[in-house]
Short mmCIF file of C-alpha atoms and ligand atoms in Angstrom, two decimals:
data_model
loop_
_atom_site.label_atom_id
_atom_site.label_comp_id
_atom_site.label_asym_id
_atom_site.label_seq_id
_atom_site.Cartn_x
_atom_site.Cartn_y
_atom_site.Cartn_z
CA MET A 1 56.56 97.28 159.72
CA GLU A 2 55.76 97.79 163.40
CA VAL A 3 58.33 99.28 165.78
CA ARG A 4 58.86 95.87 167.40
CA GLU A 5 59.58 94.10 164.08
CA LYS A 6 62.05 96.83 163.17
CA GLU A 7 63.75 96.37 166.53
CA LEU A 8 63.98 92.57 166.15
CA SER A 9 65.28 92.86 162.56
CA ASP A 10 67.90 95.42 163.56
CA ARG A 11 69.07 93.29 166.46
CA LEU A 12 69.32 90.22 164.21
CA ILE A 13 71.33 92.25 161.69
CA ALA A 14 73.68 93.55 164.40
CA GLU A 15 74.04 90.49 166.64
CA HIS A 16 73.24 87.55 164.30
CA ARG A 17 70.95 85.99 166.88
CA LEU A 18 67.59 86.18 168.57
CA SER A 19 65.94 83.97 171.15
CA THR A 20 63.63 81.20 169.88
CA GLU A 21 60.66 83.23 171.17
CA GLU A 22 61.85 86.25 169.22
CA TYR A 23 62.28 84.25 165.99
CA GLU A 24 58.74 83.03 166.49
CA GLU A 25 57.51 86.57 167.01
CA LEU A 26 59.35 87.86 163.94
CA LEU A 27 57.95 85.07 161.75
CA THR A 28 54.42 85.51 163.07
CA ASN A 29 54.29 89.28 162.67
CA ARG A 30 56.30 89.67 159.47
CA ASP A 31 54.80 91.78 156.71
CA GLU A 32 55.93 92.76 153.22
CA GLU A 33 57.92 95.69 154.51
CA THR A 34 59.78 93.58 157.09
CA ALA A 35 60.56 90.99 154.41
CA ALA A 36 61.96 93.66 152.06
CA TYR A 37 64.01 95.17 154.89
CA MET A 38 65.48 91.80 155.88
CA ALA A 39 66.13 90.80 152.26
CA ALA A 40 68.06 94.03 151.64
CA ALA A 41 70.15 93.45 154.78
CA ALA A 42 70.74 89.79 153.86
CA ASP A 43 71.78 90.77 150.33
CA ALA A 44 74.20 93.34 151.73
CA VAL A 45 76.00 90.88 154.06
CA ARG A 46 76.19 88.27 151.32
CA ARG A 47 77.82 90.86 149.03
CA GLN A 48 80.32 91.60 151.78
CA TYR A 49 81.61 88.01 151.69
CA TYR A 50 80.74 86.73 148.23
CA GLY A 51 80.00 89.77 146.07
CA THR A 52 77.38 88.92 143.48
CA LYS A 53 78.73 85.38 142.97
CA VAL A 54 76.33 82.47 142.92
CA PHE A 55 78.11 79.11 143.21
CA VAL A 56 77.21 76.16 141.02
CA ARG A 57 76.97 72.57 142.28
CA GLY A 58 76.32 69.82 139.76
CA LEU A 59 73.68 67.46 141.14
CA ILE A 60 73.94 63.78 140.21
CA GLU A 61 70.92 61.80 141.38
CA ILE A 62 72.55 58.41 141.71
CA SER A 63 69.60 56.24 142.74
CA ASN A 64 65.93 56.45 143.65
CA ILE A 65 66.00 53.13 145.48
CA CYS A 66 65.47 53.76 149.18
CA LYS A 67 65.12 51.61 152.25
CA ASN A 68 63.54 54.46 154.18
CA ASP A 69 59.91 55.45 154.27
CA CYS A 70 59.84 59.19 155.01
CA LEU A 71 56.18 60.18 154.79
CA TYR A 72 56.79 63.24 152.61
CA CYS A 73 59.10 61.71 150.04
CA GLY A 74 58.07 60.38 146.62
CA ILE A 75 60.84 57.76 146.50
CA ARG A 76 59.91 56.21 149.88
CA ARG A 77 59.99 52.43 149.83
CA SER A 78 56.20 52.14 150.18
CA ASN A 79 55.64 53.89 146.85
CA ARG A 80 54.96 50.88 144.62
CA SER A 81 54.36 52.99 141.52
CA CYS A 82 57.83 54.53 141.54
CA GLU A 83 59.92 53.22 138.66
CA ARG A 84 63.28 52.53 140.31
CA TYR A 85 66.77 53.05 138.87
CA ARG A 86 70.34 53.07 140.07
CA LEU A 87 73.43 54.50 138.35
CA SER A 88 76.58 52.40 138.06
CA ALA A 89 80.02 53.73 138.96
CA GLU A 90 80.64 54.24 135.22
CA ASP A 91 77.39 56.20 134.80
CA ILE A 92 78.31 58.44 137.73
CA LEU A 93 81.83 59.04 136.43
CA ALA A 94 80.40 59.94 133.03
CA CYS A 95 78.13 62.55 134.64
CA ALA A 96 81.07 63.93 136.63
CA GLU A 97 83.11 64.13 133.43
CA GLU A 98 80.35 66.06 131.69
CA GLY A 99 80.26 68.42 134.68
CA GLN A 100 84.01 68.98 134.43
CA ARG A 101 83.71 69.68 130.73
CA LEU A 102 81.10 72.31 131.51
CA GLY A 103 83.40 73.93 134.08
CA ILE A 104 81.73 72.66 137.25
CA ARG A 105 84.09 72.02 140.19
CA THR A 106 81.67 70.59 142.74
CA VAL A 107 79.56 67.50 142.24
CA VAL A 108 76.85 66.45 144.66
CA LEU A 109 76.08 62.74 144.66
CA GLN A 110 72.56 62.45 146.05
CA GLY A 111 70.29 59.46 146.33
CA GLY A 112 67.90 57.36 148.31
CA GLU A 113 69.38 55.10 150.97
CA ASP A 114 70.19 52.34 148.49
CA PRO A 115 71.98 49.36 150.10
CA TYR A 116 73.80 48.70 146.81
CA TYR A 117 76.16 51.58 147.63
CA THR A 118 78.14 49.85 150.35
CA ASP A 119 81.18 51.61 151.77
CA ASP A 120 83.44 49.79 149.30
CA VAL A 121 81.32 50.69 146.29
CA MET A 122 80.85 54.29 147.37
CA CYS A 123 84.50 54.82 148.35
CA GLY A 124 85.50 53.48 144.92
CA ILE A 125 83.25 56.05 143.23
CA VAL A 126 84.55 58.93 145.36
CA ARG A 127 88.17 57.92 144.69
CA GLY A 128 87.42 57.54 140.99
CA ILE A 129 86.19 61.14 140.81
CA LYS A 130 89.04 62.50 142.97
CA GLU A 131 91.73 60.69 140.94
CA ARG A 132 90.40 61.99 137.65
CA TYR A 133 89.48 65.49 138.85
CA PRO A 134 91.59 66.36 141.90
CA ASP A 135 90.39 69.97 141.95
CA CYS A 136 86.74 68.96 142.06
CA ALA A 137 84.96 68.99 145.43
CA VAL A 138 82.83 65.93 146.14
CA THR A 139 79.69 66.42 148.19
CA LEU A 140 77.63 63.45 149.33
CA SER A 141 73.93 63.44 150.18
CA LEU A 142 73.16 59.81 150.85
CA GLY A 143 71.23 59.96 154.08
CA GLU A 144 72.04 58.29 157.38
CA ARG A 145 75.07 56.01 157.61
CA SER A 146 77.30 54.82 160.44
CA ARG A 147 80.14 56.94 161.76
CA GLU A 148 82.54 54.33 160.42
CA SER A 149 80.99 54.66 156.98
CA TYR A 150 81.23 58.47 157.05
CA ARG A 151 84.86 58.09 158.18
CA LYS A 152 85.74 55.80 155.25
CA LEU A 153 84.05 58.08 152.74
CA ARG A 154 85.89 61.07 154.12
CA GLU A 155 89.16 59.18 153.88
CA ALA A 156 88.30 58.27 150.28
CA GLY A 157 88.18 62.02 149.57
CA ALA A 158 84.62 63.26 150.14
CA ASP A 159 84.75 66.93 151.16
CA ARG A 160 81.20 67.81 152.12
CA TYR A 161 77.98 66.14 153.24
CA LEU A 162 74.40 67.35 153.07
CA LEU A 163 71.95 65.89 155.55
CA ARG A 164 68.95 68.03 156.33
CA HIS A 165 67.90 67.74 159.95
CA GLU A 166 64.31 68.12 158.58
CA THR A 167 62.98 69.57 161.86
CA ALA A 168 64.61 70.46 165.17
CA ASP A 169 61.59 69.25 167.15
CA PRO A 170 61.77 65.51 168.00
CA GLU A 171 57.99 65.18 168.17
CA HIS A 172 57.53 66.82 164.76
CA TYR A 173 60.33 64.61 163.45
CA GLY A 174 58.32 61.60 164.59
CA ARG A 175 55.26 62.71 162.60
CA LEU A 176 57.26 63.05 159.36
CA HIS A 177 59.13 59.76 159.61
CA PRO A 178 58.38 56.07 160.19
CA PRO A 179 58.92 54.68 163.73
CA GLU A 180 62.23 53.03 162.82
CA MET A 181 63.83 56.42 162.11
CA SER A 182 64.80 58.74 164.92
CA TYR A 183 65.62 62.36 165.58
CA ASP A 184 68.50 61.25 167.80
CA ASN A 185 70.14 59.26 165.03
CA ARG A 186 69.74 62.16 162.60
CA MET A 187 71.53 64.42 165.09
CA ARG A 188 74.17 61.77 165.73
CA CYS A 189 74.88 61.70 161.99
CA LEU A 190 75.25 65.49 161.84
CA ARG A 191 77.63 65.51 164.81
CA ASP A 192 79.71 62.69 163.32
CA LEU A 193 79.96 64.43 159.96
CA ARG A 194 81.10 67.63 161.62
CA GLU A 195 83.68 65.84 163.79
CA LEU A 196 85.06 63.94 160.80
CA GLY A 197 85.90 67.21 159.10
CA TYR A 198 83.20 67.41 156.46
CA GLN A 199 81.83 70.78 155.48
CA THR A 200 78.37 69.92 156.76
CA GLY A 201 74.94 70.96 155.58
CA CYS A 202 71.70 70.72 157.52
CA GLY A 203 68.29 72.08 156.54
CA PHE A 204 64.56 71.66 156.53
CA MET A 205 61.39 71.93 154.49
CA VAL A 206 59.18 74.99 154.85
CA GLY A 207 55.52 74.15 155.35
CA SER A 208 55.95 70.44 156.01
CA PRO A 209 52.82 68.82 157.49
CA TYR A 210 52.21 69.58 161.20
CA GLN A 211 54.94 72.24 161.19
CA THR A 212 54.22 75.20 163.48
CA VAL A 213 55.83 78.63 163.53
CA ARG A 214 57.39 77.52 166.81
CA ASN A 215 59.02 74.59 164.96
CA LEU A 216 60.52 76.98 162.41
CA ALA A 217 61.82 79.17 165.24
CA GLU A 218 63.46 76.04 166.70
CA ASP A 219 65.00 75.27 163.30
CA LEU A 220 66.51 78.77 163.29
CA THR A 221 67.91 78.28 166.79
CA PHE A 222 69.38 74.97 165.62
CA VAL A 223 71.05 76.68 162.63
CA GLU A 224 72.36 79.36 164.99
CA THR A 225 73.96 76.85 167.37
CA PHE A 226 75.09 74.14 164.91
CA ARG A 227 76.61 76.72 162.56
CA PRO A 228 76.53 74.54 159.44
CA GLU A 229 78.70 75.44 156.45
CA MET A 230 75.64 74.86 154.24
CA CYS A 231 71.92 75.00 154.86
CA GLY A 232 69.33 73.65 152.42
CA ILE A 233 65.78 74.89 152.76
CA GLY A 234 62.91 74.67 150.32
CA PRO A 235 59.13 74.56 150.38
CA PHE A 236 57.45 71.22 151.07
CA VAL A 237 55.83 70.06 147.83
CA PRO A 238 53.32 67.19 148.06
CA HIS A 239 53.85 64.00 146.11
CA HIS A 240 50.70 62.25 144.91
CA GLU A 241 51.78 58.75 146.02
CA THR A 242 52.58 59.61 149.65
CA PRO A 243 50.46 59.89 152.81
CA PHE A 244 50.88 63.68 152.48
CA ALA A 245 49.42 63.81 148.96
CA ALA A 246 46.58 66.12 150.00
CA GLU A 247 48.65 68.44 152.21
CA PRO A 248 49.19 72.03 151.04
CA ALA A 249 52.61 73.03 149.66
CA GLY A 250 54.92 75.35 151.57
CA SER A 251 55.01 79.07 150.84
CA VAL A 252 57.54 80.69 148.53
CA GLU A 253 57.27 83.95 150.45
CA LEU A 254 58.00 82.32 153.81
CA THR A 255 60.89 80.31 152.32
CA CYS A 256 62.46 83.54 151.03
CA PHE A 257 61.95 85.24 154.39
CA LEU A 258 63.70 82.33 156.12
CA LEU A 259 66.57 82.48 153.60
CA SER A 260 67.10 86.11 154.64
CA VAL A 261 66.97 85.25 158.34
CA ILE A 262 69.46 82.39 157.92
CA ARG A 263 71.82 84.61 155.92
CA LEU A 264 71.69 87.16 158.74
CA ILE A 265 72.23 84.53 161.46
CA HIS A 266 75.20 83.08 159.65
CA PRO A 267 76.55 85.58 157.10
CA LYS A 268 78.98 83.18 155.37
CA VAL A 269 76.68 80.17 155.08
CA LEU A 270 76.36 78.57 151.65
CA LEU A 271 72.66 78.75 150.96
CA PRO A 272 71.06 77.16 147.91
CA ALA A 273 68.08 78.50 146.00
CA THR A 274 66.56 75.03 145.67
CA THR A 275 64.81 73.23 142.86
CA ALA A 276 61.73 72.93 145.11
CA LEU A 277 61.63 76.74 145.28
CA GLY A 278 61.88 76.87 141.48
CA THR A 279 59.10 74.31 141.24
CA MET A 280 56.69 76.39 143.34
CA HIS A 281 57.23 79.66 141.44
CA PRO A 282 58.52 80.37 137.92
CA GLN A 283 61.01 82.85 139.41
CA GLY A 284 61.47 80.99 142.68
CA ARG A 285 65.23 80.56 142.49
CA GLU A 286 65.76 84.19 141.47
CA LEU A 287 63.60 85.30 144.41
CA GLY A 288 65.65 83.05 146.69
CA ILE A 289 68.92 84.56 145.47
CA LYS A 290 67.63 88.09 145.99
CA ALA A 291 66.60 87.08 149.53
CA GLY A 292 70.12 85.88 150.36
CA ALA A 293 70.77 82.50 148.70
CA ASN A 294 74.12 82.07 146.92
CA VAL A 295 74.18 78.55 145.52
CA VAL A 296 72.35 76.82 142.68
CA MET A 297 72.37 73.13 141.86
CA PRO A 298 71.84 72.38 138.17
CA ASN A 299 71.03 68.79 137.33
CA LEU A 300 73.84 66.65 135.87
CA SER A 301 71.91 63.36 136.05
CA PRO A 302 71.42 61.39 132.84
CA THR A 303 68.31 62.86 131.18
CA ASP A 304 66.54 59.49 130.95
CA VAL A 305 66.40 59.02 134.75
CA ARG A 306 65.65 62.57 135.89
CA ARG A 307 61.90 62.17 135.80
CA GLN A 308 62.21 59.10 138.04
CA TYR A 309 64.02 60.97 140.82
CA GLU A 310 60.68 62.35 141.88
CA LEU A 311 60.81 63.46 145.52
CA TYR A 312 57.73 65.65 144.91
CA ASP A 313 55.28 66.43 142.09
CA ASN A 314 56.02 68.69 139.10
CA LYS A 315 59.78 68.84 139.67
CA ILE A 316 61.42 71.21 137.17
CA CYS A 317 64.55 70.71 135.02
CA THR A 318 63.83 67.09 134.11
CA GLY A 319 63.90 67.73 130.38
CA GLU A 320 67.04 69.56 129.36
CA GLU A 321 70.59 68.34 128.86
CA SER A 322 73.05 69.30 131.61
CA ALA A 323 74.61 72.01 129.43
CA GLN A 324 71.20 73.58 128.79
CA CYS A 325 70.38 73.41 132.48
CA ILE A 326 73.52 75.38 133.35
CA ALA A 327 73.04 77.88 130.53
CA CYS A 328 69.45 78.48 131.63
CA LEU A 329 70.48 79.08 135.24
CA ALA A 330 73.35 81.34 134.20
CA SER A 331 71.05 83.59 132.18
CA ARG A 332 68.43 83.70 134.95
CA ILE A 333 71.07 84.64 137.51
CA LYS A 334 72.51 87.32 135.26
CA ALA A 335 69.05 88.77 134.66
CA ALA A 336 68.54 88.91 138.44
CA GLY A 337 71.74 90.99 138.77
CA TYR A 338 74.15 88.27 139.95
CA GLU A 339 76.77 86.13 138.23
CA ILE A 340 77.46 82.43 138.07
CA ALA A 341 80.73 81.30 139.73
CA LEU A 342 82.25 78.06 138.56
CA GLY A 343 85.00 76.71 140.81
CA ARG A 344 84.84 74.86 144.12
CA GLY A 345 83.26 77.68 146.13
CA ASP A 346 84.44 76.46 149.53
CA PHE A 347 83.14 77.83 152.79
CA PRO A 348 85.54 80.64 153.76
CA LYS A 349 87.84 79.74 156.65
CA GLU A 350 86.67 81.21 159.97
CA GLU A 351 88.95 83.93 161.32
N1 SAH B 401 68.06 60.38 150.99
C1 SAH B 401 68.90 61.50 151.23
C2 SAH B 401 68.91 62.55 150.13
C3 SAH B 401 67.68 62.70 149.27
S1 SAH B 401 66.30 63.54 149.96
C4 SAH B 401 68.59 62.14 152.56
O1 SAH B 401 67.67 61.68 153.24
O2 SAH B 401 69.29 63.04 152.95
C5 SAH B 401 66.85 65.22 149.95
C6 SAH B 401 65.89 66.21 150.61
O3 SAH B 401 64.75 66.41 149.82
C7 SAH B 401 65.34 65.77 151.94
O4 SAH B 401 66.25 66.05 152.97
C8 SAH B 401 64.03 66.55 152.06
O5 SAH B 401 64.17 67.69 152.91
C9 SAH B 401 63.75 66.97 150.62
N2 SAH B 401 62.43 66.46 150.21
C10 SAH B 401 62.00 65.18 150.21
N3 SAH B 401 60.70 65.11 149.87
C11 SAH B 401 60.30 66.38 149.65
C12 SAH B 401 59.04 66.97 149.31
N4 SAH B 401 57.95 66.24 149.14
N5 SAH B 401 59.00 68.33 149.15
C13 SAH B 401 60.09 69.07 149.33
N6 SAH B 401 61.30 68.57 149.68
C14 SAH B 401 61.40 67.24 149.84
#
């Protein structure tokens, strides 16, 4: 580690911020020693707030029908070879019940932007879960909706919302998305969610096509200023039926480095070790946790549809039952020196 990298790391550790230029410099000049230094610091601040706890969120993939056409995503509407499915309210409640039985107290309902889930339908599902399991947090990850829609869902009881900003550079955003989608609307959604009182998650892919180190530095500045309660990052993984089929996947090493930086920017942030990270490396999620991540998201979807929720190639965890998925994660986390925490795992209130 050069003197300059040591200086930047130490300043980030002490002040939780750097300029965009400095993030860029740190990312460009990082080496193994810098990464180990940052990971140790990130692990130490996480322990300060969360100990060795890793929170569990049960992921229910409610539909792979999508009206959007994001160029990176395997369930984009232009993918004719995707076998589509949608879960009914009853299916979703059954998954939530299984999650409860297994001790999970946060469910994440994620899906493509499927017009079937109107506000009425979706509010009914959220209320159904909240009535049956009042101590269970409900997180939604259903893409872009109107402010009014977010308001109704919040009123129905939704606690949290995950909407990755994908990239903080409008021009880069334009190269990853079809012309009818816009960076401004994405940001509007994030602001609305925040204002409506959701615990809000943003995030981005590491190594997405056309991404520059400068873009990643801008993503870090965005995380620094937006101060999300949650931040989802994972490597880009190509999907064979998308325009990005031949693009290289994102790096596990860089993803872990960024997890450490984000933990140091925002010590209390809830930071998942994602399935994409686990897909790119057999120990990917463990590496992510050691770098500063403190959330895992085992799959609670019905086993017969998991293969179809294919955002990218070779997605892991599509075989096992939900109980096996949790048991597997628990033993991996324990082996890495951490412990699984069931329970809601809310973002700690700011002093
Ligand atoms: N439709 C919803 C939720 C599903 S997509 C939404 O848009 O928010 C969830 C996340 O998966 C996306 O935000 C994106 O960052 C990630 N993702 C999609 N395709 C991917 C790929 N090929 N590789 C890695 N991550 C991908």
